Coordinates of C-alpha atoms and ligand atoms in Angstrom, one line a residue:
Chain A
X1 CA 5.7 1.5 7.4
X2 CA 7.9 0.0 5.3
X3 CA 5.7 -2.6 3.7
X4 CA 3.2 -0.6 2.5
X5 CA 3.3 1.1 -0.5
X6 CA 1.7 3.3 0.4
X7 CA -1.2 5.5 2.1
X8 CA -3.4 2.3 4.2
X9 CA -4.0 -0.1 1.4
X10 CA -5.1 -2.8 3.8
X11 CA -4.2 -6.4 1.8
X12 CA -6.0 -9.1 2.3
X13 CA -8.7 -10.8 -0.2
X14 CA -12.0 -10.2 -0.1
X15 CA -14.9 -9.8 -2.8
X16 CA -14.9 -6.1 -2.2
X17 CA -10.6 -6.2 -2.3
X18 CA -11.6 -7.9 -6.5
X19 CA -14.4 -5.6 -7.3
X20 CA -12.9 -3.8 -10.4
X21 CA -10.7 -0.7 -9.4
X22 CA -13.4 1.5 -12.1
X23 CA -16.0 0.0 -10.1
X24 CA -14.7 1.3 -7.4
X25 CA -14.1 4.4 -7.9
X26 CA -16.9 5.1 -10.1
X27 CA -19.0 4.1 -7.0
X28 CA -17.3 5.6 -5.1
X29 CA -17.7 9.2 -6.6
X30 CA -21.6 8.0 -7.1
X31 CA -21.4 7.0 -2.6
X32 CA -19.9 10.9 -2.3
X33 CA -22.3 12.5 -4.5
X34 CA -25.6 9.9 -3.0
X35 CA -24.2 11.2 0.8
X36 CA -25.8 15.2 -0.1
X37 CA -29.2 13.2 -0.4
X38 CA -29.3 12.5 3.3
X39 CA -31.2 14.5 5.3
X40 CA -32.7 12.7 8.1
X41 CA -32.0 10.7 10.3
X42 CA -32.7 7.7 9.1
X43 CA -31.1 8.6 6.4
X44 CA -27.8 8.6 8.1
X45 CA -28.4 5.7 9.5
X46 CA -29.1 4.0 6.3
X47 CA -25.8 5.5 5.1
X48 CA -23.9 4.2 8.1
X49 CA -25.1 1.3 7.5
X50 CA -24.9 0.9 4.3
X51 CA -20.5 1.2 5.0
X52 CA -20.8 -1.5 7.8
X53 CA -21.9 -4.2 5.9
X54 CA -18.6 -3.1 3.2
X55 CA -16.2 -2.9 6.1
X56 CA -17.6 -6.9 7.0
X57 CA -17.5 -7.5 3.5
X58 CA -14.4 -5.9 2.9
X59 CA -12.7 -8.0 6.2
X60 CA -10.8 -5.4 6.7
X61 CA -10.7 -4.9 11.5
X62 CA -13.0 -1.9 11.5
X63 CA -10.6 -0.8 14.0
X64 CA -8.2 0.0 11.3
X65 CA -11.7 1.9 9.4
X66 CA -12.1 4.0 12.3
X67 CA -8.7 5.2 12.5
X68 CA -9.5 7.2 9.5
X69 CA -11.8 9.5 11.6
X70 CA -9.3 9.6 14.5
X71 CA -7.2 11.9 11.7
X72 CA -10.4 14.1 11.3
X73 CA -11.7 13.9 14.6
X74 CA -10.7 17.4 15.7
X75 CA -12.5 18.7 12.1
X76 CA -15.7 16.6 13.2
X77 CA -15.9 18.1 16.7
X78 CA -14.4 22.2 15.8
X79 CA -17.2 22.0 13.1
X80 CA -19.9 20.8 16.2
X81 CA -18.9 23.4 18.1
X82 CA -19.3 26.1 15.8
X83 CA -22.0 25.3 13.9
X84 CA -24.1 24.9 17.8
X85 CA -22.7 28.1 19.1
X86 CA -23.6 30.8 16.2
X87 CA -26.4 29.1 15.3
X88 CA -28.3 32.3 14.8
X89 CA -31.6 31.3 13.0
X90 CA -33.8 32.4 16.2
X91 CA -37.1 30.2 17.1
X92 CA -38.6 29.5 19.6
X93 CA -36.9 26.2 20.6
X94 CA -33.7 27.5 22.6
X95 CA -32.5 24.6 25.1
X96 CA -30.1 26.9 26.9
X97 CA -28.9 30.6 27.0
X98 CA -27.0 31.8 29.3
X99 CA -25.3 35.5 28.7
X100 CA -24.5 35.3 24.6
X101 CA -24.5 31.3 24.9
X102 CA -27.7 30.4 23.4
X103 CA -27.9 27.2 22.1
X104 CA -31.1 25.6 19.7
X105 CA -32.3 22.8 19.1
X106 CA -32.4 22.9 15.9
X107 CA -29.1 24.0 16.4
X108 CA -28.3 21.6 17.8
X109 CA -29.6 19.0 14.9
X110 CA -27.9 20.3 12.8
X111 CA -24.8 20.2 13.7
X112 CA -25.3 16.1 14.1
X113 CA -25.7 16.0 11.2
X114 CA -22.9 18.1 9.4
X115 CA -20.6 15.7 11.6
X116 CA -22.9 12.7 10.5
X117 CA -22.3 14.0 7.1
X118 CA -18.4 14.3 7.6
X119 CA -17.7 10.5 8.7
X120 CA -19.6 9.3 6.0
X121 CA -17.8 11.5 4.1
X122 CA -14.5 10.5 5.3
X123 CA -15.5 6.4 5.5
X124 CA -16.6 5.4 1.7
X125 CA -13.3 6.7 0.5
X126 CA -11.1 5.0 3.7
X127 CA -12.9 1.7 2.6
X128 CA -12.1 3.1 -1.3
X129 CA -8.5 3.2 -0.4
X130 CA -8.3 0.1 2.3
X131 CA -9.1 -1.9 -0.6
X132 CA -7.2 -0.5 -3.7
X133 CA -4.1 -0.2 -3.7
X134 CA -2.9 3.2 -5.5
X135 CA -1.5 1.3 -8.6
X136 CA -4.5 0.1 -8.6
X137 CA -6.5 3.5 -8.7
X138 CA -4.4 5.3 -10.5
X139 CA -5.0 2.5 -13.9
X140 CA -8.7 3.0 -12.9
X141 CA -7.9 6.7 -13.9
X142 CA -6.2 5.9 -16.3
X143 CA -9.4 4.0 -18.1
X144 CA -11.7 5.9 -17.0
X145 CA -10.5 9.4 -18.5
X146 CA -9.1 7.6 -21.4
X147 CA -11.9 9.5 -23.8
X148 CA -10.1 12.7 -22.8
X149 CA -6.8 11.3 -24.6
X150 CA -9.0 11.8 -27.9
X151 CA -8.9 15.4 -27.3
X152 CA -4.9 15.2 -27.0
X153 CA -5.0 16.0 -22.7
X154 CA -2.0 13.9 -22.0
X155 CA -3.9 10.8 -19.9
X156 CA -1.3 7.9 -20.0
X157 CA 1.2 10.8 -19.1
X158 CA -0.3 11.8 -16.3
X159 CA -0.7 8.2 -14.8
X160 CA 2.3 7.8 -14.9
X161 CA 3.9 10.9 -13.1
X162 CA 1.1 9.8 -10.3
X163 CA 2.2 5.9 -10.1
X164 CA 5.3 6.9 -10.4
X165 CA 5.5 9.8 -8.1
X166 CA 2.9 6.7 -5.5
X167 CA 6.1 4.5 -5.7
X168 CA 8.4 6.2 -4.9
X169 CA 7.1 7.8 -1.9
X170 CA 8.1 5.0 0.4
X171 CA 11.2 5.0 -1.9
X172 CA 11.4 8.9 0.2
X173 CA 10.1 8.0 3.4
X174 CA 12.7 5.5 3.4
X175 CA 15.6 8.1 2.9
X176 CA 14.0 11.3 4.8
X177 CA 14.3 7.9 8.1
X178 CA 17.9 7.6 6.9
X179 CA 19.6 11.0 6.1
X180 CA 17.5 12.5 9.8
X181 CA 19.3 9.4 11.4
X182 CA 22.7 9.7 10.0
X183 CA 23.2 13.7 10.8
X184 CA 20.9 12.9 14.5
X185 CA 24.8 11.2 14.6
X186 CA 26.1 14.2 13.8
X187 CA 24.1 15.5 17.0
X188 CA 21.7 17.2 14.5
X189 CA 18.4 18.8 16.9
X190 CA 15.0 19.0 14.4
X191 CA 13.3 19.5 17.2
X192 CA 14.1 22.5 19.6
X193 CA 14.9 26.4 19.3
X194 CA 12.3 28.3 17.3
X195 CA 10.2 28.4 13.9
X196 CA 13.2 29.9 12.0
X197 CA 15.6 27.5 13.7
X198 CA 13.6 24.4 13.0
X199 CA 12.8 25.3 9.6
X200 CA 16.8 25.7 8.9
X201 CA 17.4 22.2 10.6
X202 CA 15.4 21.0 8.3
X203 CA 18.2 22.0 5.6
X204 CA 20.5 19.0 6.5
X205 CA 17.2 16.7 5.6
X206 CA 15.7 18.8 2.7
X207 CA 19.4 19.6 0.5
X208 CA 20.6 14.9 0.7
X209 CA 17.0 14.1 0.0
X210 CA 16.7 17.0 -2.8
X211 CA 20.3 15.2 -4.5
X212 CA 19.0 12.2 -3.9
X213 CA 16.0 12.7 -5.2
X214 CA 17.3 14.0 -8.6
X215 CA 20.0 11.1 -8.9
X216 CA 16.6 8.4 -8.4
X217 CA 14.7 10.8 -11.2
X218 CA 18.2 10.3 -13.8
X219 CA 18.6 6.0 -13.1
X220 CA 14.5 5.7 -13.4
X221 CA 14.4 7.6 -16.9
X222 CA 17.7 6.0 -18.1
X223 CA 15.6 2.7 -17.0
X224 CA 12.7 3.1 -18.7
X225 CA 14.5 4.6 -21.4
X226 CA 16.5 1.8 -21.2
X227 CA 13.5 -0.7 -22.2
X228 CA 12.2 1.4 -25.2
X229 CA 9.4 3.3 -22.9
X230 CA 7.7 4.7 -25.6
X231 CA 4.5 6.7 -23.4
X232 CA 1.3 5.9 -24.5
X233 CA 1.2 5.1 -28.2
X234 CA 1.2 0.9 -28.6
X235 CA 1.9 0.3 -24.9
X236 CA -0.6 -2.7 -24.0
X237 CA -1.1 -4.0 -20.2
X238 CA 0.3 -6.5 -18.2
X239 CA -3.5 -6.7 -15.7
X240 CA -5.8 -6.1 -18.6
X241 CA -9.4 -5.0 -16.3
X242 CA -12.2 -7.3 -17.2
X243 CA -16.1 -7.1 -15.7
X244 CA -16.8 -9.7 -13.8
X245 CA -20.6 -10.4 -12.5
X246 CA -19.5 -9.2 -9.1
X247 CA -19.8 -5.9 -10.7
X248 CA -23.2 -5.8 -12.0
X249 CA -23.8 -7.3 -8.2
X250 CA -21.8 -4.4 -6.8
X251 CA -23.4 -2.1 -9.1
X252 CA -27.3 -3.1 -8.9
X253 CA -26.3 -3.0 -4.6
X254 CA -25.7 0.6 -4.8
X255 CA -28.2 1.7 -6.9
X256 CA -30.5 0.0 -4.4
X257 CA -29.3 1.6 -1.0
X258 CA -29.2 4.8 -3.5
X259 CA -32.8 4.4 -4.0
X260 CA -33.4 3.7 -0.8
X261 CA -31.7 7.3 0.2
X262 CA -33.7 9.0 -2.6
X263 CA -37.0 7.3 -1.3
X264 CA -36.2 8.4 2.0
X265 CA -35.7 12.1 1.1
X266 CA -38.6 12.5 -1.4
X267 CA -40.9 11.1 -0.2
X268 CA -41.9 9.6 -3.5
X269 CA -45.3 7.1 -3.9
X270 CA -46.6 8.8 -0.8
X271 CA -44.8 6.1 1.4
X272 CA -46.9 7.2 4.2
X273 CA -44.9 5.0 6.9
X274 CA -42.1 6.5 6.3
X275 CA -42.6 10.3 8.1
X276 CA -44.0 7.1 11.3
X277 CA -40.0 6.8 10.6
X278 CA -38.7 9.7 11.4
X279 CA -40.0 11.4 14.3
X280 CA -40.8 15.9 14.3
X281 CA -39.5 15.4 10.3
X282 CA -35.7 15.2 11.4
Chain B
X1 CA 33.8 -1.4 28.6
X2 CA 32.7 0.4 26.0
X3 CA 29.6 -1.2 25.3
X4 CA 28.0 -3.9 26.7
X5 CA 24.0 -5.0 24.9
X6 CA 22.4 -7.7 27.5
X7 CA 19.6 -9.7 26.5
X8 CA 18.7 -6.7 23.9
X9 CA 15.8 -7.1 21.1
X10 CA 13.5 -5.2 19.4
X11 CA 10.5 -5.2 17.0
X12 CA 9.6 -2.7 14.1
X13 CA 6.1 -1.4 14.2
X14 CA 5.5 -3.3 17.5
X15 CA 1.2 -4.2 17.7
X16 CA 1.2 -4.1 13.6
X17 CA 0.7 -6.0 10.9
X18 CA 4.3 -5.3 9.7
X19 CA 5.7 -5.9 13.4
X20 CA 9.2 -7.3 12.6
X21 CA 11.5 -8.8 15.3
X22 CA 14.7 -7.5 13.9
X23 CA 16.7 -8.7 17.0
X24 CA 16.4 -11.3 19.8
X25 CA 18.1 -11.4 22.7
X26 CA 21.7 -10.0 21.7
X27 CA 24.0 -10.3 25.1
X28 CA 27.6 -8.6 23.4
X29 CA 30.1 -6.8 24.8
X30 CA 32.3 -5.0 23.0
X31 CA 36.2 -4.4 25.3
X32 CA 38.4 -1.2 24.6
X33 CA 40.6 -1.3 21.9
X34 CA 38.2 -4.3 20.0
X35 CA 38.4 -4.1 16.1
X36 CA 34.8 -5.7 16.1
X37 CA 33.3 -7.3 12.5
X38 CA 30.1 -8.2 12.7
X39 CA 28.7 -9.5 10.0
X40 CA 25.3 -11.9 8.9
X41 CA 22.8 -12.1 5.8
X42 CA 21.0 -8.8 4.4
X43 CA 18.3 -8.9 7.3
X44 CA 20.2 -10.4 10.1
X45 CA 19.7 -7.4 12.3
X46 CA 23.2 -6.0 12.1
X47 CA 22.6 -1.9 11.2
X48 CA 19.4 -2.5 13.9
X49 CA 21.8 -3.2 16.4
X50 CA 23.9 -0.6 15.6
X51 CA 21.6 2.1 15.6
X52 CA 21.1 1.3 19.3
X53 CA 24.7 2.0 20.5
X54 CA 24.2 5.8 20.2
X55 CA 20.7 5.9 20.4
X56 CA 19.2 6.2 17.6
X57 CA 17.2 3.1 17.8
X58 CA 15.5 3.5 21.5
X59 CA 16.3 0.5 23.3
X60 CA 12.6 -1.5 24.1
X61 CA 13.6 -4.9 25.9
X62 CA 16.8 -5.7 27.3
X63 CA 19.7 -3.2 28.3
X64 CA 22.5 -1.3 26.8
X65 CA 25.6 -0.2 28.3
X66 CA 28.0 2.1 25.9
X67 CA 31.3 4.0 28.4
X68 CA 29.8 4.6 31.4
X69 CA 26.1 5.3 29.3
X70 CA 22.8 3.5 30.3
X71 CA 20.7 4.3 27.4
X72 CA 17.8 2.9 29.0
X73 CA 16.1 5.9 30.9
X74 CA 13.9 8.6 27.8
X75 CA 16.1 10.8 28.9
X76 CA 20.0 10.9 27.7
X77 CA 22.7 13.5 27.6
X78 CA 22.3 12.8 23.4
X79 CA 25.1 15.0 22.5
X80 CA 27.8 13.1 25.1
X81 CA 26.2 9.9 23.4
X82 CA 26.9 10.7 19.9
X83 CA 30.0 12.2 19.9
X84 CA 31.4 9.6 22.3
X85 CA 30.9 7.0 19.7
X86 CA 30.7 8.4 15.8
X87 CA 28.2 6.2 13.4
X88 CA 28.6 6.5 9.9
X89 CA 25.9 4.6 8.1
X90 CA 25.9 2.5 5.1
X91 CA 26.5 5.2 1.7
X92 CA 27.6 8.2 4.1
X93 CA 28.2 10.1 1.2
X94 CA 24.3 10.9 0.7
X95 CA 24.4 12.9 3.9
X96 CA 26.9 15.6 2.9
X97 CA 25.0 18.6 2.9
X98 CA 26.8 22.4 3.0
X99 CA 28.1 24.7 0.8
X100 CA 31.1 23.5 1.1
X101 CA 33.5 21.2 2.8
X102 CA 34.6 22.7 5.4
X103 CA 31.3 23.3 6.5
X104 CA 30.0 20.1 6.2
X105 CA 32.8 19.2 7.8
X106 CA 32.1 21.2 10.8
X107 CA 28.5 20.4 11.4
X108 CA 28.5 17.7 14.4
X109 CA 30.7 20.0 16.5
X110 CA 28.8 23.1 15.7
X111 CA 26.1 21.5 16.7
X112 CA 28.2 21.0 19.4
X113 CA 28.3 24.4 20.3
X114 CA 32.3 24.2 20.1
X115 CA 34.1 27.4 20.1
X116 CA 34.9 28.5 15.9
X117 CA 38.9 28.0 16.0
X118 CA 38.6 24.5 17.9
X119 CA 36.0 23.5 14.9
X120 CA 38.3 24.9 12.8
X121 CA 41.7 22.6 13.7
X122 CA 38.9 19.9 14.5
X123 CA 38.2 20.2 11.1
X124 CA 41.6 20.4 10.1
X125 CA 42.3 17.0 11.9
X126 CA 39.2 15.3 10.5
X127 CA 40.6 15.3 6.7
X128 CA 43.9 15.4 7.6
X129 CA 43.0 11.5 8.9
X130 CA 41.0 11.2 6.4
X131 CA 43.1 11.4 3.6
X132 CA 42.5 14.2 2.0
X133 CA 44.4 17.2 1.4
X134 CA 42.7 20.2 3.6
X135 CA 43.9 23.3 1.5
X136 CA 42.5 21.5 -1.7
X137 CA 39.7 20.4 -0.5
X138 CA 37.6 23.0 2.3
X139 CA 36.5 25.7 0.1
X140 CA 35.2 23.2 -2.5
X141 CA 31.2 22.1 -2.6
X142 CA 31.4 18.3 -1.2
X143 CA 28.3 17.1 -4.3
X144 CA 31.6 17.9 -7.0
X145 CA 34.0 15.6 -5.8
X146 CA 34.4 11.9 -6.8
X147 CA 32.6 8.8 -5.1
X148 CA 35.6 8.2 -2.9
X149 CA 36.3 11.8 -1.0
X150 CA 32.7 12.4 -0.9
X151 CA 33.1 9.1 2.1
X152 CA 36.1 10.5 3.6
X153 CA 34.4 14.1 3.9
X154 CA 31.3 12.0 5.3
X155 CA 34.2 9.9 7.5
X156 CA 35.7 13.3 8.2
X157 CA 32.4 15.0 9.5
X158 CA 31.6 11.8 12.4
X159 CA 35.4 11.9 12.6
X160 CA 35.3 16.1 13.8
X161 CA 33.3 15.2 16.4
X162 CA 36.1 13.1 18.4
X163 CA 34.7 9.8 18.8
X164 CA 36.2 7.3 21.9
X165 CA 34.5 4.5 19.3
X166 CA 33.7 4.4 16.4
X167 CA 30.8 2.4 14.3
X168 CA 30.7 1.7 10.5
X169 CA 28.2 0.1 8.4
X170 CA 28.9 -1.3 5.5
X171 CA 32.0 1.6 4.9
X172 CA 32.6 -0.3 1.7
X173 CA 30.0 -0.8 -0.2
X174 CA 30.1 0.3 -3.9
X175 CA 33.2 1.4 -3.7
X176 CA 35.7 -0.1 -6.7
X177 CA 38.8 -1.7 -4.6
X178 CA 40.9 0.7 -4.7
X179 CA 38.9 2.5 -3.2
X180 CA 37.7 -0.1 -0.5
X181 CA 41.5 -0.4 0.0
X182 CA 42.2 3.2 0.7
X183 CA 39.0 3.6 2.8
X184 CA 40.5 0.4 5.2
X185 CA 43.8 1.8 4.9
X186 CA 42.0 4.9 7.2
X187 CA 40.1 3.3 9.7
X188 CA 42.6 1.3 9.9
X189 CA 44.7 4.6 10.5
X190 CA 41.7 6.3 12.6
X191 CA 41.8 3.1 14.9
X192 CA 45.6 3.9 15.4
X193 CA 45.4 7.0 16.6
X194 CA 41.6 8.4 17.5
X195 CA 40.0 6.2 18.4
X196 CA 40.6 3.1 19.4
X197 CA 37.7 1.2 19.4
X198 CA 36.4 0.5 16.0
X199 CA 33.0 -1.8 15.5
X200 CA 32.6 -2.9 11.6
X201 CA 29.5 -4.2 9.8
X202 CA 30.3 -5.8 6.5
X203 CA 29.8 -8.6 4.0
X204 CA 33.3 -8.8 2.9
X205 CA 35.4 -11.2 5.0
X206 CA 39.0 -10.5 3.7
X207 CA 38.3 -7.2 5.4
X208 CA 36.9 -8.5 8.2
X209 CA 40.0 -11.5 7.9
X210 CA 42.4 -8.7 7.9
X211 CA 41.4 -6.0 10.0
X212 CA 38.8 -7.6 13.3
X213 CA 40.2 -8.9 16.2
X214 CA 36.3 -9.9 16.7
X215 CA 34.0 -11.2 14.8
X216 CA 30.0 -11.1 16.1
X217 CA 27.7 -13.2 13.6
X218 CA 24.0 -11.9 13.1
X219 CA 21.2 -14.8 11.7
X220 CA 18.0 -14.1 11.9
X221 CA 17.8 -11.2 14.9
X222 CA 19.9 -13.2 16.9
X223 CA 24.1 -13.2 18.5
X224 CA 25.8 -16.6 17.2
X225 CA 28.9 -16.2 18.3
X226 CA 31.5 -14.0 19.2
X227 CA 34.8 -15.0 18.2
X228 CA 38.5 -14.7 16.9
X229 CA 39.1 -15.3 13.2
X230 CA 41.6 -17.4 13.2
X231 CA 39.0 -19.3 15.3
X232 CA 35.6 -19.2 13.2
X233 CA 37.0 -19.6 10.2
X234 CA 37.5 -23.3 10.7
X235 CA 34.5 -24.0 12.3
X236 CA 33.7 -25.5 9.0
X237 CA 30.1 -26.7 11.0
X238 CA 29.0 -22.1 11.5
X239 CA 30.5 -21.1 8.3
X240 CA 28.2 -23.8 6.6
X241 CA 25.0 -23.1 8.3
X242 CA 25.0 -19.5 8.1
X243 CA 26.0 -19.4 5.2
X244 CA 29.9 -17.7 5.9
X245 CA 32.2 -17.5 2.8
X246 CA 36.2 -17.9 4.1
X247 CA 38.7 -15.2 3.6
X248 CA 40.6 -15.3 0.2
X249 CA 43.7 -15.8 2.8
X250 CA 42.5 -18.7 4.9
X251 CA 40.8 -20.9 1.5
X252 CA 44.5 -20.8 -0.2
X253 CA 45.7 -22.2 3.5
X254 CA 43.4 -24.5 3.4
X255 CA 44.4 -25.7 -0.8
X256 CA 48.3 -25.7 0.0
X257 CA 47.8 -27.5 3.1
X258 CA 45.3 -30.0 1.4
X259 CA 47.9 -30.9 -1.3
X260 CA 50.3 -31.5 1.5
X261 CA 52.5 -28.3 2.3
X262 CA 53.0 -28.3 6.2
X263 CA 50.8 -24.8 6.8
X264 CA 48.2 -24.4 9.4
X265 CA 44.7 -23.6 8.3
X266 CA 43.9 -21.6 10.0
X267 CA 45.9 -17.8 8.0
X268 CA 43.8 -15.3 8.3
X269 CA 46.0 -12.7 7.4
X270 CA 47.7 -11.8 3.9
X271 CA 51.5 -11.8 5.8
X272 CA 50.9 -14.6 8.1
X273 CA 49.7 -17.0 5.0
X274 CA 53.4 -15.7 3.5
X275 CA 55.4 -16.2 6.2
X276 CA 54.0 -19.5 7.1
X277 CA 54.6 -20.4 3.8
X278 CA 58.2 -19.3 3.7
X279 CA 58.4 -21.1 7.0
X280 CA 56.7 -24.2 5.5
X281 CA 59.1 -24.2 2.3
X282 CA 61.8 -24.1 4.6
X283 CA 61.3 -26.4 7.0
X284 CA 61.0 -29.0 3.9
X285 CA 64.4 -28.0 2.2
X286 CA 65.7 -28.2 5.8
X287 CA 64.5 -31.6 6.0
X288 CA 66.3 -32.6 2.4
X289 CA 69.5 -31.1 3.4
X290 CA 70.2 -30.7 6.4
X291 CA 73.9 -30.7 5.5
X292 CA 74.1 -27.6 3.5
X293 CA 72.9 -24.4 5.6
X294 CA 74.2 -22.3 3.0
X295 CA 72.0 -23.7 -0.4
X296 CA 69.0 -23.7 1.8
X297 CA 70.0 -19.2 2.9
X298 CA 70.1 -19.1 -0.7
X299 CA 66.7 -21.6 -1.7
X300 CA 65.0 -18.4 0.7
X301 CA 65.9 -16.1 -0.6
X302 CA 64.3 -17.4 -4.6
X303 CA 61.6 -19.3 -2.9
X304 CA 59.3 -19.8 -6.4
X305 CA 56.0 -19.1 -6.2
X306 CA 55.7 -16.7 -2.6
X307 CA 55.0 -13.7 -5.0
X308 CA 52.6 -15.5 -7.1
X309 CA 50.6 -16.2 -4.1
X310 CA 50.7 -13.5 -2.6
X311 CA 49.4 -11.8 -5.8
X312 CA 46.7 -14.1 -5.4
X313 CA 45.4 -13.0 -2.4
X314 CA 44.9 -10.0 -3.2
X315 CA 43.1 -10.3 -6.2
X316 CA 41.1 -13.1 -4.2
X317 CA 40.2 -9.9 -1.6
X318 CA 39.1 -8.4 -4.5
X319 CA 37.4 -10.6 -7.7
X320 CA 36.5 -13.9 -5.0
X321 CA 39.2 -16.1 -7.4
X322 CA 38.3 -19.0 -5.9
X323 CA 41.8 -22.1 -5.1
X324 CA 39.4 -25.4 -4.8
Ligands
ADP1 N1 12.9 1.3 9.7 C1 12.5 -0.1 9.7 N2 10.8 -0.8 9.8 C2 10.4 -1.6 9.8 N3 11.4 -2.8 9.4 C3 12.7 -2.1 9.3 C4 13.5 -1.1 9.5 N4 14.3 -1.9 9.4 C5 15.1 -2.3 9.5 N5 13.5 -3.1 9.4 C6 13.6 -5.0 8.9 O1 14.7 -5.7 10.7 C7 15.2 -6.5 10.3 C8 17.0 -6.0 10.6 O2 16.8 -5.2 9.7 P1 18.2 -4.6 9.7 O3 18.8 -4.0 11.1 O4 18.5 -3.5 8.2 O5 19.4 -5.9 9.0 P2 21.0 -5.9 8.2 O6 21.5 -4.2 8.7 O7 21.1 -6.9 9.2 O8 20.6 -6.2 7.0 C9 14.8 -6.4 8.6 O9 14.6 -7.9 8.1 C10 14.2 -5.3 8.1 O10 13.4 -5.8 7.5
MG2 MG1 22.3 -2.8 7.4

């Protein structure tokens, strides 16, 4: 974990990595909106195809991407089971009934779609965080929210707080590791006893951690001060973000996918063949 | 035989893109009563090796045995092990947390479920061992002490478990020369009266040369050699290959030998150097005036430069004055 800045950024060189972070961020938001327009299985298939292409382009190992799903696997199963069990829409498509457990076909279909939607909602942003460093993301956010600074919102300050926090997370993780080891060397136990005992056992870790965080914050403030940090005013950037041709292609490509999704959902232009692709109208 | 490692290897974050081989087939034996110095560049695996000795880092491959306990099994008597091997980390003062010095030092013994009156006794004993005034500091908050005092309290916190083996990871890092000297002094005291076996990681060759009877040289996760200081610091090839600096005393001895004084080049301790210079001077005077012993006697009493050399040796320890 030491060499990673934070989260799950996967270091490699690819088109997706090189895209302007602002574009990626905006597209990620648009992508989430798009997911909510998907209604049919074929729409979901399109969504997954899109993600697959992105992953291939980004040269991140697909397993790495799937890892983000592992964390929410429980949530997916949980919602699936609940949706199926507590579906009370009634109807004549009962598949299985035993005492109070009734499983309807509609419930199964709804639950599957819900699970697919959650997966897509997690996978898209994962691709973003796998291919964009947190620092790039905060920078992008700062640039995108720039207009708000005009109405006296401290956009720059918020962004710098965020990047400092992000920067300090690995340091704090390392520090925590060290303190835990040191207390373990004095026979501290962190994984025995009831919940109160365990909470109390954390004090010997938390107190030194707080003390050192304050010290660090103090030192950092001093270092920034001595390099004449004055906030946003008159500050220039080391890495100037510039839109490139690939960003235009990215936007166009995404628009095409979004358009296809809308096409499937609303059956625009009366494309007769689309209902044929979604048998039974699912 | 307190510590034996055999073909010990360790990889951080194995099977991931960040996998890092930190130890590579380390075979090492530390005998009872040893004062082992461990040297090597940053990242050479010194801390990882030390972490194995009280199972803070678990054996991945190879074998470690400490005081007769095999550290390979998953389930161990950690309390026994960790009270046998006292581990003092780098910057140990950052682990202080309790409201008073007394309670902080008593943390280890409390975890060992030792009865309160014995804890009080151990706290007193270890605070006195590190040279703090028990009555004066026991009720104070550890956070209001000076840097050097904090470090001693942290050391006392480890000593309160009455370890047989003491492992110190860069114990003098970040202290001023006086703080360094004091910590080393108390480490020697601890070795003499409390735990007979000490392992010390350090980047300061003067500390290492002056205190250790064996030195382990680490490089890139491998153990290069284990040699007594007199031997290591005369092995020009090793020193050169691994970028090891000579202690000031050895440098002075070499400089003097280069200029024709008849003293051995393998000197590592200040006292030995002074004695050798005295002996060499006496020999020179005797050779020059063999018939008048009373003059030689007189000359011995005011040998020129001895004090200056001693001063220089001391200074060299802290400021790395080079005599070339
Ligand atoms: N917790 C960790 N995770 C990953 N790598 C580590 C960790 N701790 C140490 N390393 C790596 O292992 C190697 C050996 O580290 P260490 O034993 O701390 O060396 P030393 O104490 O000699 O400076 C270094 O390259 C270091 O980057
Ligand atoms: Mg180290």
